[in-house]
mmCIF file of C-alpha atoms in Angstrom:
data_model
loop_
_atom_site.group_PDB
_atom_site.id
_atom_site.type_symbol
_atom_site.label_atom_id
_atom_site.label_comp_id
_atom_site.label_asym_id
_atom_site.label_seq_id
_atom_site.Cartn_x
_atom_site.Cartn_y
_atom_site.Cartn_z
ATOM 1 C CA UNK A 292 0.000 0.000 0.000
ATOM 2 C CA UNK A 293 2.937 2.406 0.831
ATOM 3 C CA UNK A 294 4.975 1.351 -2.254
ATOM 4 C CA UNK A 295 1.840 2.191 -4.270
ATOM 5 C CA UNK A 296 1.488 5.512 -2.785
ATOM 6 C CA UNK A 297 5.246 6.220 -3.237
ATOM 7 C CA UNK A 298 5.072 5.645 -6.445
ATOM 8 C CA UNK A 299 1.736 7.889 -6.831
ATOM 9 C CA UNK A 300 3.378 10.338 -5.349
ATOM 10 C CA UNK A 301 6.543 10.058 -7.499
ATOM 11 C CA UNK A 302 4.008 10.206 -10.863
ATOM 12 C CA UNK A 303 2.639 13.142 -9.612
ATOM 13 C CA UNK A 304 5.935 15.063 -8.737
ATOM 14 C CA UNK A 305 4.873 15.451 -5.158
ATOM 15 C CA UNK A 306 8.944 14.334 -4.374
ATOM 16 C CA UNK A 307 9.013 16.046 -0.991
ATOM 17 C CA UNK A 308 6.258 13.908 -0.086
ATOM 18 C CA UNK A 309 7.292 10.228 -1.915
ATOM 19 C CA UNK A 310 10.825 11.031 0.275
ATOM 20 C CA UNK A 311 8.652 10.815 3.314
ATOM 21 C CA UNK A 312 6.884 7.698 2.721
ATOM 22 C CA UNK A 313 10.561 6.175 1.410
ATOM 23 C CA UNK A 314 12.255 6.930 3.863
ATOM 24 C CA UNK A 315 9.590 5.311 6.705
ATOM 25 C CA UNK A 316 9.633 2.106 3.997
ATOM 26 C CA UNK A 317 13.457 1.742 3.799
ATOM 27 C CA UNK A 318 13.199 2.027 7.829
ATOM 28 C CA UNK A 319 10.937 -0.925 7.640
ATOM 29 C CA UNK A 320 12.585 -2.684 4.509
ATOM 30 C CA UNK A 321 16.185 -1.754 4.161
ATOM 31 C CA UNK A 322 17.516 -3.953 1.528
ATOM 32 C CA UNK A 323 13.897 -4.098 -0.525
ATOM 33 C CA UNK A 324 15.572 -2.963 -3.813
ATOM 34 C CA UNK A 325 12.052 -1.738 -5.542
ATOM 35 C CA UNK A 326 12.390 0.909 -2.366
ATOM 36 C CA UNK A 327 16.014 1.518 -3.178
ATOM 37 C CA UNK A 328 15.576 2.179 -6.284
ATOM 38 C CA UNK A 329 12.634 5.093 -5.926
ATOM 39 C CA UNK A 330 14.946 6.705 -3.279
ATOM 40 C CA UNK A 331 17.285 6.927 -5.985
ATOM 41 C CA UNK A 332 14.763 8.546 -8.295
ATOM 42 C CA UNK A 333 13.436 10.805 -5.380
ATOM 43 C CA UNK A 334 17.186 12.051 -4.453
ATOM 44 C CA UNK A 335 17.561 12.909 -7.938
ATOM 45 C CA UNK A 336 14.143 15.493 -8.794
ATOM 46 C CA UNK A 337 15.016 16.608 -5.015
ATOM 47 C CA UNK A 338 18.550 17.135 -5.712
ATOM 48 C CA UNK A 339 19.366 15.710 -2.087
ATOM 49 C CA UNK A 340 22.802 14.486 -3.292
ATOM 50 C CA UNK A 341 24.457 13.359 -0.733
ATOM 51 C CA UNK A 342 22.297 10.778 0.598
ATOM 52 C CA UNK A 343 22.280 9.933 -3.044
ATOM 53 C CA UNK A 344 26.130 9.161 -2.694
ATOM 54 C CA UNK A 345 25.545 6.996 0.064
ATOM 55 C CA UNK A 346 22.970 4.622 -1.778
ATOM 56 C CA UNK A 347 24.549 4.231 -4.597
ATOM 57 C CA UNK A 348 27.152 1.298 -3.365
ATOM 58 C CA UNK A 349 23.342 -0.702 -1.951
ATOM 59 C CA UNK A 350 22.086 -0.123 -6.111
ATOM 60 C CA UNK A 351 25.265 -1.616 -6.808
ATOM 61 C CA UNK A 352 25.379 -4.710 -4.778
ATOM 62 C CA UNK A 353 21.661 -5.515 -5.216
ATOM 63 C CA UNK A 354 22.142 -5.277 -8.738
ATOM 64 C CA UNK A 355 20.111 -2.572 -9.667
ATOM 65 C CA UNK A 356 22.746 -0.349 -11.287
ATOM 66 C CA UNK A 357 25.793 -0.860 -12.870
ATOM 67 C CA UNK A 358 29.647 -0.038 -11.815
ATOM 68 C CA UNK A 359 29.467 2.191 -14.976
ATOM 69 C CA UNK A 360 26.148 3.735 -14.349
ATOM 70 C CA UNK A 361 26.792 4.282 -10.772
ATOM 71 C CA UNK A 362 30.029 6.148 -11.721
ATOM 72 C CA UNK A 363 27.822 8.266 -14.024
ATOM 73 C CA UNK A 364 25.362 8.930 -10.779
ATOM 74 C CA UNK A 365 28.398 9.725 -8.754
ATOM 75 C CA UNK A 366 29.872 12.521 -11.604
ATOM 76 C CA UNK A 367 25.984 13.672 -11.308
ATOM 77 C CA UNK A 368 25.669 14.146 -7.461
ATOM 78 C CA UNK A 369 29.430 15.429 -7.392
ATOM 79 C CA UNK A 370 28.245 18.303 -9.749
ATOM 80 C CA UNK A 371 25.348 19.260 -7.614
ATOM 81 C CA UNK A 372 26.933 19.081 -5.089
ATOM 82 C CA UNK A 373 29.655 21.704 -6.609
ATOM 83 C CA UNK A 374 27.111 23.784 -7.584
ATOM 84 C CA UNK A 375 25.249 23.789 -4.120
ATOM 85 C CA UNK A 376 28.360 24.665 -2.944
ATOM 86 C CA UNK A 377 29.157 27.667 -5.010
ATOM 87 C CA UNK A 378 26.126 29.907 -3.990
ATOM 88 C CA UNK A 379 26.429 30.218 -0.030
ATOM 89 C CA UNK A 380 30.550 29.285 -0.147
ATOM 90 C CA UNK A 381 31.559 31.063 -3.353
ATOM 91 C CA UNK A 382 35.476 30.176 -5.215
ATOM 92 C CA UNK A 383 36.736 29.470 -1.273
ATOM 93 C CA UNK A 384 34.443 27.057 -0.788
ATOM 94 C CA UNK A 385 34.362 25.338 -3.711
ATOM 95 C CA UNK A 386 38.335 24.931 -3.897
ATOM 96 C CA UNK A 387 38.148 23.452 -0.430
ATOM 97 C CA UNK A 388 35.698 20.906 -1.425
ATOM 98 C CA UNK A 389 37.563 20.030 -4.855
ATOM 99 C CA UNK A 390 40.583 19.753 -2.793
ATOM 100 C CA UNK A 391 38.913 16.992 -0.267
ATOM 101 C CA UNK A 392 37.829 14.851 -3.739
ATOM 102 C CA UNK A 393 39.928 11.654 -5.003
ATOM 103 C CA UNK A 394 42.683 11.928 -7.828
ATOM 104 C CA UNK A 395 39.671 9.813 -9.403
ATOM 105 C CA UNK A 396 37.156 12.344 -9.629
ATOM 106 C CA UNK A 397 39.278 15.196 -10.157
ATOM 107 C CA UNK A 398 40.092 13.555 -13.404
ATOM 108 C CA UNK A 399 36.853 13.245 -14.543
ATOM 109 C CA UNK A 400 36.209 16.171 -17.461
ATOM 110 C CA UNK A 401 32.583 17.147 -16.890
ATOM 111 C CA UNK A 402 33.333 17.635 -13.169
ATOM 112 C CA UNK A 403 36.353 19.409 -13.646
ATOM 113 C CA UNK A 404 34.189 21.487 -16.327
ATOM 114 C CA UNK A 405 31.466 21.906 -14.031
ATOM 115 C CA UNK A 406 34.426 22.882 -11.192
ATOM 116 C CA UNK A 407 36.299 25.594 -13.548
ATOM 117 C CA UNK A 408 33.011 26.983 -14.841
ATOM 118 C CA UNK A 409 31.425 27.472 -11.303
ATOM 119 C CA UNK A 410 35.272 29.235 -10.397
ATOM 120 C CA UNK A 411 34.371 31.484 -13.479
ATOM 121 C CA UNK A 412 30.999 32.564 -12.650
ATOM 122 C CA UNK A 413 32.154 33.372 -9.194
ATOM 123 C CA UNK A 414 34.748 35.680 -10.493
ATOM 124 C CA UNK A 415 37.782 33.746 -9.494
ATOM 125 C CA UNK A 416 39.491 34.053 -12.891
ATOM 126 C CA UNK A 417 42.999 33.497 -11.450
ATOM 127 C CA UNK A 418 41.918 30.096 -9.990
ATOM 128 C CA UNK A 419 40.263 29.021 -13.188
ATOM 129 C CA UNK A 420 43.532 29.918 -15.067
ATOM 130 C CA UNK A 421 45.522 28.149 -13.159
ATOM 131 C CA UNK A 422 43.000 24.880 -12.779
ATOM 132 C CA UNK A 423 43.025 25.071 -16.615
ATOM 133 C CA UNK A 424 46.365 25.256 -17.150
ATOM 134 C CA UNK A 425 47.484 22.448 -14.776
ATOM 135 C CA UNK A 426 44.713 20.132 -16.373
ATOM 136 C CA UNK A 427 45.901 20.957 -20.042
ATOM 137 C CA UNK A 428 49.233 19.708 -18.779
ATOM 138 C CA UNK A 429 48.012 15.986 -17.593
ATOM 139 C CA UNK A 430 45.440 15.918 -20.749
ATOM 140 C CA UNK A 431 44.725 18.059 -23.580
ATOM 141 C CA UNK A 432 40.915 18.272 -23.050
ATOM 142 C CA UNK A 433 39.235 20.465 -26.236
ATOM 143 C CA UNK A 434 36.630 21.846 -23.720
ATOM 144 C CA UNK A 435 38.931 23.466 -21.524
ATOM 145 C CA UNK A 436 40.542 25.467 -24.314
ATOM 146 C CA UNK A 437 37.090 26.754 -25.028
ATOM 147 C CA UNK A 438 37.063 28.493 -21.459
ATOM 148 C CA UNK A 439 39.773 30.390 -21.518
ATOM 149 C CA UNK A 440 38.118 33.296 -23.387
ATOM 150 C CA UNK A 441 35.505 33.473 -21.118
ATOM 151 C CA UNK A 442 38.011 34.406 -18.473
ATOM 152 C CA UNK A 443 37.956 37.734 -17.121
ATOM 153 C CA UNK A 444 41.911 38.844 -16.933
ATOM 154 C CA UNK A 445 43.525 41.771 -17.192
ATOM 155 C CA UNK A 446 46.585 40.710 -18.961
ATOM 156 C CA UNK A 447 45.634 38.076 -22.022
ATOM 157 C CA UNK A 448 48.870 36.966 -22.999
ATOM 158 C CA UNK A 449 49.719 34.478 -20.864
ATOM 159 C CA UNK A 450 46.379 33.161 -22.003
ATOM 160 C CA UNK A 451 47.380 33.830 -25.339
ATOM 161 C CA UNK A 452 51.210 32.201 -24.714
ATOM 162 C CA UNK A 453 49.437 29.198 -23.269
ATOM 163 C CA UNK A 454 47.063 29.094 -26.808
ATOM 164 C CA UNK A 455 50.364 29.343 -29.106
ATOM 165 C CA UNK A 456 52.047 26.609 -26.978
ATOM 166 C CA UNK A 457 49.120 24.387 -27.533
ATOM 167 C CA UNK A 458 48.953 24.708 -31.472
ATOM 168 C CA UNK A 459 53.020 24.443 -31.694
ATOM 169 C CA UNK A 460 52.391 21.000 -30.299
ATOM 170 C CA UNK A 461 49.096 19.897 -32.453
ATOM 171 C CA UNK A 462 48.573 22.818 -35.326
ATOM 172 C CA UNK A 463 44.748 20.614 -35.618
ATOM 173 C CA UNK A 464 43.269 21.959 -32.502
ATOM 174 C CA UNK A 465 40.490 23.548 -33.489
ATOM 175 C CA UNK A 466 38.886 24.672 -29.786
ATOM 176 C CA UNK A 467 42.415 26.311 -29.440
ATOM 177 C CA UNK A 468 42.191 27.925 -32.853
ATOM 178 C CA UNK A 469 39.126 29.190 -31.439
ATOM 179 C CA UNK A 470 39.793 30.673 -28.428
ATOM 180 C CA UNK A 471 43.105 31.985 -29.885
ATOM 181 C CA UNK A 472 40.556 34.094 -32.513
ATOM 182 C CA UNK A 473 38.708 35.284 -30.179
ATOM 183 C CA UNK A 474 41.493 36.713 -27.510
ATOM 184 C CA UNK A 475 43.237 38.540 -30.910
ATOM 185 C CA UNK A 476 39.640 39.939 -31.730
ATOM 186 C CA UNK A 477 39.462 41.377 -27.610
ATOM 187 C CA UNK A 478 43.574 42.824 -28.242
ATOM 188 C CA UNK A 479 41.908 44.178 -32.271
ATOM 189 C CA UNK A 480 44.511 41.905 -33.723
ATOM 190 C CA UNK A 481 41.985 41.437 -36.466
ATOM 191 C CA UNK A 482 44.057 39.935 -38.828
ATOM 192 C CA UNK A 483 45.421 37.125 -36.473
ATOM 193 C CA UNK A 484 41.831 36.669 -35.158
ATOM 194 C CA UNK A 485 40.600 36.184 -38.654
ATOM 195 C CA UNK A 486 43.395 33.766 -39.098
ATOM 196 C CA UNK A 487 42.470 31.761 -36.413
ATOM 197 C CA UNK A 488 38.922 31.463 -36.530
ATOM 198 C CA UNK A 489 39.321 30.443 -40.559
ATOM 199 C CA UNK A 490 40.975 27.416 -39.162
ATOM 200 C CA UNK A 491 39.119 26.459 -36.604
ATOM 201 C CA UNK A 492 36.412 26.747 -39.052
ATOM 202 C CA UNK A 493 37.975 24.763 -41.217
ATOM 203 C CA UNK A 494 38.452 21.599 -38.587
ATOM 204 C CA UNK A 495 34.910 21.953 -37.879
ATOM 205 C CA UNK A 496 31.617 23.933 -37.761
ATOM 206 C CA UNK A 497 30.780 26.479 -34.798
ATOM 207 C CA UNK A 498 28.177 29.251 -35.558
ATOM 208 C CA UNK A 499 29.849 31.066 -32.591
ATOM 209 C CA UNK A 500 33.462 31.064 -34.492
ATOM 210 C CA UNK A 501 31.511 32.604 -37.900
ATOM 211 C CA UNK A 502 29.534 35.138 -35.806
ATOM 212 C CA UNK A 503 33.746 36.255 -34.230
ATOM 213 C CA UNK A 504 35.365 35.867 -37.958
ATOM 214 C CA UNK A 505 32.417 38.361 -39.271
ATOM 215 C CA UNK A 506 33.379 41.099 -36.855
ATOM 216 C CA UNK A 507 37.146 40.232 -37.675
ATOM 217 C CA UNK A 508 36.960 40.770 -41.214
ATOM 218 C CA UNK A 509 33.978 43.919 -40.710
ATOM 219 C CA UNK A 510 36.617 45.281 -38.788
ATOM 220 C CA UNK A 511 38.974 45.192 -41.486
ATOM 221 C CA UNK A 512 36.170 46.367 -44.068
ATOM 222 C CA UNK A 513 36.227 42.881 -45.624
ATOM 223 C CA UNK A 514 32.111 43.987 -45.504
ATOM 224 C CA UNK A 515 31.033 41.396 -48.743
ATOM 225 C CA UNK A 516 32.834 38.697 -47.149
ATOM 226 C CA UNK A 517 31.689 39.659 -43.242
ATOM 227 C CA UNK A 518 28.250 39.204 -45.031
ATOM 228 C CA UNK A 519 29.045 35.920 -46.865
ATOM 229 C CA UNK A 520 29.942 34.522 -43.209
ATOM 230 C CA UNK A 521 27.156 35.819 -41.330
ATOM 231 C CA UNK A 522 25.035 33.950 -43.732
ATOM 232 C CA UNK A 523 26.739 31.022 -43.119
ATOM 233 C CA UNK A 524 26.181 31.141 -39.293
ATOM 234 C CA UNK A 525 22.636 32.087 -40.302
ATOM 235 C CA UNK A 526 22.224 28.707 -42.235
ATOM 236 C CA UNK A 527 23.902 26.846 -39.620
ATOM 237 C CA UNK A 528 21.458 28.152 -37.051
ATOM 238 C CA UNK A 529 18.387 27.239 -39.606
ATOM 239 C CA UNK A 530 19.448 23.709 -39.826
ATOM 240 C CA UNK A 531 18.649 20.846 -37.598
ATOM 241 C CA UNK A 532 21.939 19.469 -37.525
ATOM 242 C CA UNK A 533 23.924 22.383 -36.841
ATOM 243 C CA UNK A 534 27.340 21.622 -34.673
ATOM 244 C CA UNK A 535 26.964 25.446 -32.927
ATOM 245 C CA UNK A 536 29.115 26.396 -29.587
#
């Protein structure tokens, strides 16, 4: 009768209240995996993800998730729980926490993605720069090259430095192509922008990087061909396959 109503309430999005009728069933049932498995459902819509942490190794051993999917889970809560973090505790908070997680996790890309990005949107440029360019060092991760323009620094050349080291060792590397563009277009290098965003254009699509090589060549009055590349981006956007970023 309870596991009926649990799941009622689940179906009806009342989580708050499913919790409360899990939680007396797992009291009363502990290893009863149908339970188990709604708490883990519940935790999630709630966001409650630390006692999703903790029930993740019962999943496991009952068989109702795998090693795989549980390491997904764990990536999930882990980000939450960054993010969580990051409103009341800000970059000091969240760099104690990061420094408390295993070598594992740390290695993971979307949490360190999720880690730099919640450093960025907390203002702690510096500590982004640095996370990024210790990271780029173990593994040259395309994602993180794509931050570095979003970082808010005074003085862009190390950033740019770091970008020119990066395509002496792999001249293909189109997210550092990218955000080498678009540092030149902030410093009105527009010729070096335009440069860099043609080949990173030409490794792959981004309507972003033809929206930046417009402006590059409209600021050199290359106006017909600014046009021709705004159109592109324009087509790109119309179609349902478009790779934007």
């Amino acid at each position: 009768m309870e596991l009926t109503r649990a799941k009622q309430q689940l179906g009806d999005g009342d989580n708050q209240a499913a919790l409360e009728t899990l939680t007396q069933l797992q009291r009363n049932h502990p290893h009863n995996t149908v339970v188990l498995n709604l708490l883990k459902q519940c935790y999630q819509a709630l966001g409650e993800w630390q006692p999703l942490l903790a029930l993740l190794p019962k999943l496991v051993k009952a068989k109702r998730l795998s090693n795989e999917e549980a390491q997904q889970l764990e990536i999930t809560a882990q980000r939450g729980i960054l993010q969580d973090i990051a409103s009341p505790k800000g970059s000091e908070g969240l760099m104690q926490h990061w420094a408390q997680l295993s070598r594992k996790l740390k290695a993971e890309p979307e949490l360190l993605m999720c880690f730099i990005t919640q450093l960025i949107q907390r203002k702690a440029d510096y500590e982004a720069f640095s996370m990024i360019k210790e990271s780029l060092k173990k593994q040259a991760t395309p994602e993180l090259y794509a931050l570095l323009p979003e970082l808010n620094i005074s003085d862009r050349h190390p950033l740019i430095a770091l970008l020119q080291e990066a395509l002496r060792r792999d001249g293909n590397n189109a997210e550092a192509h990218s955000a080498l563009g678009q540092l030149y277009l902030r410093e009105k290098h527009w010729a070096d922008a335009q440069k860099h965003l043609e080949k990173a254009l030409s490794l792959r699509s981004s309507v972003s990087d033809y929206a930046y090589l417009a402006d590059a060549l409209e600021k050199q009055n290359f106006t017909r061909a600014a046009h021709d590349v705004s159109r592109k981006a324009l087509s790109l956007l119309e179609s349902p396959s478009a790779q934007s970023s």
